[in-house]
Amino acid sequence: MRTCLLMLPLALTACSLGKAATPAPVDPPVRAMRIVSLDYCADQYVLKLVDRQRILALSPDATRDFSYMREAARGMPKVAPRAEDVLVLKPDLIVRSYGGGADAGAFFARAGVPVLQLGYAEDLAGVRRVLVETAEQLGERARGERIAKGMDARVARLSERASSPFVPSVSRDPAEPLRPRPSTSLGTNGGGMNNGTVSTIASQPTLLYATPGGVTSGPGSLIHELIELAGYRNFQTEPGWHPLPLERLAYEKPDRVAMAWFGRRDYNPDRWSAARHPLMRTASAHPVIGLKGAWTACGGWFVLDAAEAMARARGAQL
């Protein structure tokens, strides 16, 4: 009994320390002037939304090929996402998506530095939401709303060009692109089955999206939504991310293939993946649609560049 009583204060102390280990987030300043970005996804938002003089440092990947805002990042200081390297700069706001690891937010909060954690976007509506929310927290609400309205206009143009069903004629050139189906409003990634669109969907060309690593994406993903917005049916019908369907490609071909390239390392002749399989080289009679990896490496307003590139390859007038 005496032992239990002696242990009780220690147990209570341990509980108290456990609670202290998860500090409350530190409120960011109204207008941060010493912003540090910890990863290249955060870099894109910081570079787009705030003036250059407010940025203290960016991530080491800010100028890499897969960074959409790499030109704007030229000549700007960079910092590794290590606590000691960041804290010595004395930032008044840290912006991150994944940089610094899972415990980075809590660590910097204990150090008294506010952290702006970017939200996760699984569809275009989510991208728009993250954009507006991030701009608000960076003190740039008007700028964020302006970019969001630009997104709305781009989606509307893509949807408008996809509004007329295509009826093939006997005299049509086989190389002539099919017209797309109607698209839904911003934020629907489930295919957008509106009244009267079933026959239109059946007439759409199919498209297979591929990465250099040999994977593709099906329904329920942002990539799938972009494919449909561009006026195609996704060749990959299984939800989520999967290896390229090489067995299916042996007996069935998509109308088009879109390949994302993330930098010079993708052209390494000694690096093999399913994307280099002979079946992929003959997967489509049309040239491969090249997509810059920076367009899809992060969920941002710039993913619409990929949709527009796919639509142009199909023949849409954007």
Coordinates of C-alpha atoms in Angstrom, one line a residue:
M1 CA 0.0 0.0 0.0
R2 CA 2.8 2.4 0.9
T3 CA 4.5 1.6 -2.5
C4 CA 1.3 2.5 -4.3
L5 CA 1.0 5.8 -2.4
L6 CA 4.6 6.6 -3.3
M7 CA 4.0 5.9 -7.0
L8 CA 0.8 8.0 -7.2
P9 CA 2.5 11.4 -7.4
L10 CA 4.9 10.0 -10.1
A11 CA 1.9 8.8 -12.1
L12 CA 0.2 12.1 -11.8
T13 CA 3.4 13.9 -12.8
A14 CA 3.7 11.6 -15.9
C15 CA 0.2 12.5 -16.9
S16 CA 0.8 16.1 -16.5
L17 CA 4.0 15.9 -18.7
G18 CA 2.1 13.9 -21.3
K19 CA -0.4 16.7 -21.7
A20 CA 2.3 19.3 -21.9
A21 CA 3.9 17.3 -24.7
T22 CA 1.1 18.4 -27.1
P23 CA 1.1 22.2 -27.0
A24 CA -1.7 24.4 -28.3
P25 CA -0.9 25.9 -31.8
V26 CA 0.6 29.4 -31.7
D27 CA -1.6 32.0 -33.4
P28 CA 0.1 33.4 -36.5
P29 CA 0.7 37.1 -36.9
V30 CA -1.9 39.2 -38.7
R31 CA 0.6 39.7 -41.5
A32 CA 3.8 37.5 -41.2
M33 CA 6.9 39.2 -42.6
R34 CA 9.5 36.4 -42.0
I35 CA 7.9 33.3 -43.7
V36 CA 9.7 30.0 -44.0
S37 CA 8.4 27.3 -46.3
L38 CA 9.4 23.7 -45.4
D39 CA 8.6 21.8 -48.6
Y40 CA 8.0 22.3 -52.3
C41 CA 4.2 22.0 -52.0
A42 CA 4.2 24.8 -49.5
D43 CA 6.7 26.8 -51.7
Q44 CA 4.1 27.0 -54.4
Y45 CA 1.5 28.7 -52.2
V46 CA 3.9 31.0 -50.5
L47 CA 5.5 32.1 -53.8
K48 CA 2.1 32.7 -55.4
L49 CA 0.3 34.4 -52.6
V50 CA 2.8 36.7 -50.8
D51 CA 5.3 39.3 -51.9
R52 CA 8.9 38.3 -52.2
Q53 CA 10.1 40.5 -49.4
R54 CA 7.9 38.6 -46.9
I55 CA 9.7 35.3 -47.6
L56 CA 12.6 34.5 -45.4
A57 CA 13.5 31.1 -47.0
L58 CA 12.1 28.3 -49.2
S59 CA 12.7 24.6 -49.2
P60 CA 15.7 23.1 -51.0
D61 CA 13.4 21.8 -53.8
A62 CA 11.9 25.2 -54.6
T63 CA 13.8 25.4 -57.9
R64 CA 13.6 21.8 -58.9
D65 CA 11.9 20.7 -62.2
F66 CA 8.8 19.5 -60.3
S67 CA 8.3 22.9 -58.6
Y68 CA 5.7 24.8 -60.5
M69 CA 6.8 28.2 -59.2
R70 CA 10.6 27.5 -59.7
E71 CA 11.2 30.6 -61.8
A72 CA 9.9 32.8 -59.0
A73 CA 12.1 31.0 -56.5
R74 CA 15.3 31.7 -58.4
G75 CA 17.8 33.6 -56.2
M76 CA 15.8 33.2 -53.0
P77 CA 17.3 31.7 -49.8
K78 CA 16.7 28.1 -49.0
V79 CA 16.7 26.2 -45.8
A80 CA 16.7 22.5 -45.0
P81 CA 13.6 21.4 -43.0
R82 CA 15.6 20.7 -39.9
A83 CA 14.6 22.4 -36.6
E84 CA 17.9 23.9 -35.8
D85 CA 18.4 25.4 -39.3
V86 CA 14.9 26.9 -39.3
L87 CA 14.8 28.3 -35.8
V88 CA 18.1 30.1 -36.2
L89 CA 16.4 32.2 -38.9
K90 CA 13.8 33.5 -36.3
P91 CA 10.7 33.1 -38.6
D92 CA 7.4 34.5 -37.6
L93 CA 5.5 31.9 -39.6
I94 CA 6.3 28.5 -40.9
V95 CA 4.3 27.1 -43.8
R96 CA 4.3 23.3 -44.5
S97 CA 2.6 20.5 -46.2
Y98 CA 4.8 17.6 -45.1
G99 CA 8.2 19.2 -44.6
G100 CA 9.9 18.5 -41.3
G101 CA 8.1 15.3 -40.6
A102 CA 4.9 14.4 -38.7
D103 CA 5.9 16.1 -35.5
A104 CA 7.2 19.3 -37.0
G105 CA 4.0 21.3 -36.1
A106 CA 4.1 20.3 -32.4
F107 CA 7.8 21.0 -32.2
F108 CA 7.7 24.5 -33.6
A109 CA 4.6 25.2 -31.4
R110 CA 6.7 24.3 -28.4
A111 CA 9.4 26.7 -29.7
G112 CA 6.7 29.5 -29.9
V113 CA 6.7 29.6 -33.7
P114 CA 3.3 29.5 -35.5
V115 CA 2.8 26.9 -38.2
L116 CA 0.4 27.1 -41.1
Q117 CA -0.4 23.6 -42.1
L118 CA -1.7 23.3 -45.7
G119 CA -4.9 21.3 -46.0
Y120 CA -5.2 18.2 -48.1
A121 CA -7.1 18.4 -51.4
E122 CA -8.4 15.3 -53.1
D123 CA -10.4 17.0 -55.8
L124 CA -10.7 20.4 -57.5
A125 CA -13.1 21.7 -54.9
G126 CA -10.5 20.8 -52.3
V127 CA -7.8 22.6 -54.2
R128 CA -9.9 25.7 -54.4
R129 CA -10.7 25.5 -50.7
V130 CA -7.1 25.1 -49.6
L131 CA -6.1 28.0 -51.9
V132 CA -8.7 30.4 -50.3
E133 CA -8.0 29.3 -46.8
T134 CA -4.2 29.6 -47.1
A135 CA -4.5 33.0 -48.7
E136 CA -6.7 34.1 -45.8
Q137 CA -4.2 32.9 -43.2
L138 CA -1.3 34.6 -45.1
G139 CA -3.2 37.9 -45.0
E140 CA -3.8 37.8 -48.8
R141 CA -7.5 37.1 -49.0
A142 CA -8.1 39.2 -52.1
R143 CA -5.2 37.7 -54.0
G144 CA -6.4 34.2 -53.1
E145 CA -10.0 34.9 -54.2
R146 CA -8.7 36.4 -57.5
I147 CA -6.7 33.2 -58.2
A148 CA -9.7 31.1 -57.2
K149 CA -11.9 33.0 -59.7
G150 CA -9.3 32.3 -62.3
M151 CA -9.7 28.6 -61.6
D152 CA -13.5 28.9 -61.9
A153 CA -13.1 30.5 -65.3
R154 CA -10.7 27.9 -66.6
V155 CA -13.0 25.1 -65.4
A156 CA -15.9 26.8 -67.0
R157 CA -14.1 27.0 -70.4
L158 CA -13.1 23.3 -70.2
S159 CA -16.7 22.4 -69.4
E160 CA -18.2 24.5 -72.1
R161 CA -16.0 22.9 -74.8
A162 CA -17.1 19.5 -73.4
S163 CA -20.8 20.4 -73.6
S164 CA -21.7 19.1 -77.1
P165 CA -22.0 15.4 -77.6
F166 CA -20.0 14.0 -80.5
V167 CA -21.8 11.9 -83.2
P168 CA -19.2 10.2 -85.4
S169 CA -19.8 10.4 -89.2
V170 CA -18.8 7.9 -91.8
S171 CA -16.4 10.5 -93.4
R172 CA -14.6 11.4 -90.2
D173 CA -10.9 11.1 -90.3
P174 CA -9.9 8.4 -87.8
A175 CA -7.1 10.8 -86.5
E176 CA -9.7 13.5 -85.8
P177 CA -10.2 13.9 -82.0
L178 CA -13.6 13.0 -80.6
R179 CA -15.6 15.8 -78.9
P180 CA -15.9 15.5 -75.1
R181 CA -18.8 15.0 -72.9
P182 CA -20.3 17.6 -70.6
S183 CA -18.3 18.2 -67.4
T184 CA -19.6 19.0 -64.0
S185 CA -19.1 22.0 -61.9
L186 CA -15.8 22.5 -60.0
G187 CA -15.2 19.9 -57.4
T188 CA -17.0 16.7 -58.7
N189 CA -14.6 13.9 -59.4
G190 CA -17.0 11.1 -59.7
G191 CA -17.7 11.4 -63.4
G192 CA -20.5 14.0 -63.3
M193 CA -23.4 11.9 -64.7
N194 CA -25.9 14.6 -65.6
N195 CA -29.2 13.8 -67.5
G196 CA -28.6 13.0 -71.1
T197 CA -24.9 12.4 -70.9
V198 CA -24.7 8.6 -71.0
S199 CA -24.4 8.4 -74.8
T200 CA -22.0 11.3 -74.8
I201 CA -19.7 9.5 -72.3
A202 CA -19.8 6.4 -74.5
S203 CA -18.5 8.4 -77.5
Q204 CA -15.6 9.9 -75.5
P205 CA -12.0 8.8 -76.3
T206 CA -10.2 6.9 -73.5
L207 CA -7.0 8.1 -71.9
L208 CA -4.5 6.3 -69.8
Y209 CA -2.5 8.4 -67.4
A210 CA 1.0 7.1 -66.5
T211 CA 3.9 8.2 -64.4
P212 CA 7.6 7.3 -65.0
G213 CA 7.4 5.0 -62.0
G214 CA 4.8 2.9 -63.8
V215 CA 1.6 3.7 -61.9
T216 CA -1.8 5.1 -63.0
S217 CA -4.8 6.5 -61.3
G218 CA -8.5 5.6 -61.4
P219 CA -11.8 7.0 -60.1
G220 CA -11.8 8.9 -56.9
S221 CA -8.6 10.8 -57.5
L222 CA -7.7 14.3 -58.6
I223 CA -6.1 12.9 -61.7
H224 CA -9.3 11.1 -62.7
E225 CA -11.2 14.3 -62.3
L226 CA -8.8 16.2 -64.6
I227 CA -9.0 13.4 -67.2
E228 CA -12.8 13.7 -67.3
L229 CA -12.7 17.5 -67.3
A230 CA -10.5 17.3 -70.3
G231 CA -13.2 15.3 -72.1
Y232 CA -11.9 11.7 -71.9
R233 CA -13.0 8.5 -70.2
N234 CA -10.3 7.2 -67.9
F235 CA -8.9 3.9 -69.2
Q236 CA -8.2 2.9 -65.6
T237 CA -11.5 1.9 -64.1
E238 CA -10.4 0.7 -60.7
P239 CA -10.4 3.3 -58.0
G240 CA -7.2 4.6 -56.5
W241 CA -3.6 4.3 -57.7
H242 CA -2.4 1.1 -59.4
P243 CA 0.4 -0.3 -61.5
L244 CA 0.0 0.2 -65.2
P245 CA -2.4 -2.5 -66.5
L246 CA 0.1 -4.2 -68.8
E247 CA -2.0 -7.4 -69.1
R248 CA -5.0 -5.4 -70.3
L249 CA -2.9 -3.4 -72.7
A250 CA -2.0 -6.7 -74.4
Y251 CA -5.6 -6.9 -75.8
E252 CA -7.1 -3.4 -75.3
K253 CA -5.7 0.0 -76.1
P254 CA -6.6 3.4 -74.9
D255 CA -7.1 6.2 -77.5
R256 CA -4.5 8.4 -75.9
V257 CA -1.7 8.1 -73.3
A258 CA -0.7 11.0 -71.1
M259 CA 2.7 10.7 -69.4
A260 CA 3.8 12.9 -66.5
W261 CA 7.6 13.8 -66.5
F262 CA 9.1 15.0 -63.2
G263 CA 12.6 16.0 -64.3
R264 CA 15.7 14.8 -66.0
R265 CA 16.0 11.8 -63.8
D266 CA 13.0 10.3 -65.6
Y267 CA 15.0 9.9 -68.8
N268 CA 17.7 7.7 -67.1
P269 CA 18.1 4.8 -69.6
D270 CA 19.2 2.4 -66.8
R271 CA 16.0 3.0 -64.8
W272 CA 13.3 0.5 -65.6
S273 CA 9.6 0.7 -64.8
A274 CA 6.4 -0.6 -66.3
A275 CA 6.2 2.8 -68.2
R276 CA 9.1 1.5 -70.3
H277 CA 7.5 -1.8 -71.2
P278 CA 7.1 -2.4 -75.0
L279 CA 3.3 -2.6 -74.5
M280 CA 3.3 1.0 -73.3
R281 CA 5.2 2.1 -76.5
T282 CA 2.4 0.7 -78.6
A283 CA -0.4 1.6 -76.3
S284 CA -1.8 4.3 -78.5
A285 CA -1.6 5.1 -82.2
H286 CA -1.4 8.8 -81.3
P287 CA 1.6 10.6 -79.8
V288 CA 2.0 10.5 -76.1
I289 CA 0.6 13.6 -74.4
G290 CA 3.5 15.0 -72.3
L291 CA 2.5 16.4 -68.9
K292 CA 5.0 18.4 -66.9
G293 CA 5.4 16.8 -63.5
A294 CA 5.1 20.2 -61.9
W295 CA 1.5 20.4 -63.0
T296 CA 0.5 17.4 -60.8
A297 CA 3.2 17.0 -58.2
C298 CA 1.1 19.0 -55.7
G299 CA -2.6 19.8 -55.4
G300 CA -2.7 23.4 -56.5
W301 CA -4.4 25.7 -58.9
F302 CA -1.8 24.7 -61.5
V303 CA -3.3 21.1 -61.9
L304 CA -5.6 22.7 -64.5
D305 CA -2.6 23.1 -66.7
A306 CA -2.6 19.3 -67.1
A307 CA -6.4 19.3 -67.9
E308 CA -5.9 22.0 -70.6
A309 CA -2.9 20.2 -72.1
M310 CA -5.0 16.9 -72.4
A311 CA -7.9 18.9 -73.9
R312 CA -5.7 20.6 -76.4
A313 CA -4.3 17.2 -77.5
R314 CA -7.9 16.1 -78.1
G315 CA -8.5 19.1 -80.2
A316 CA -10.4 21.4 -77.9
Q317 CA -10.2 25.2 -78.5
L318 CA -9.3 26.7 -75.1

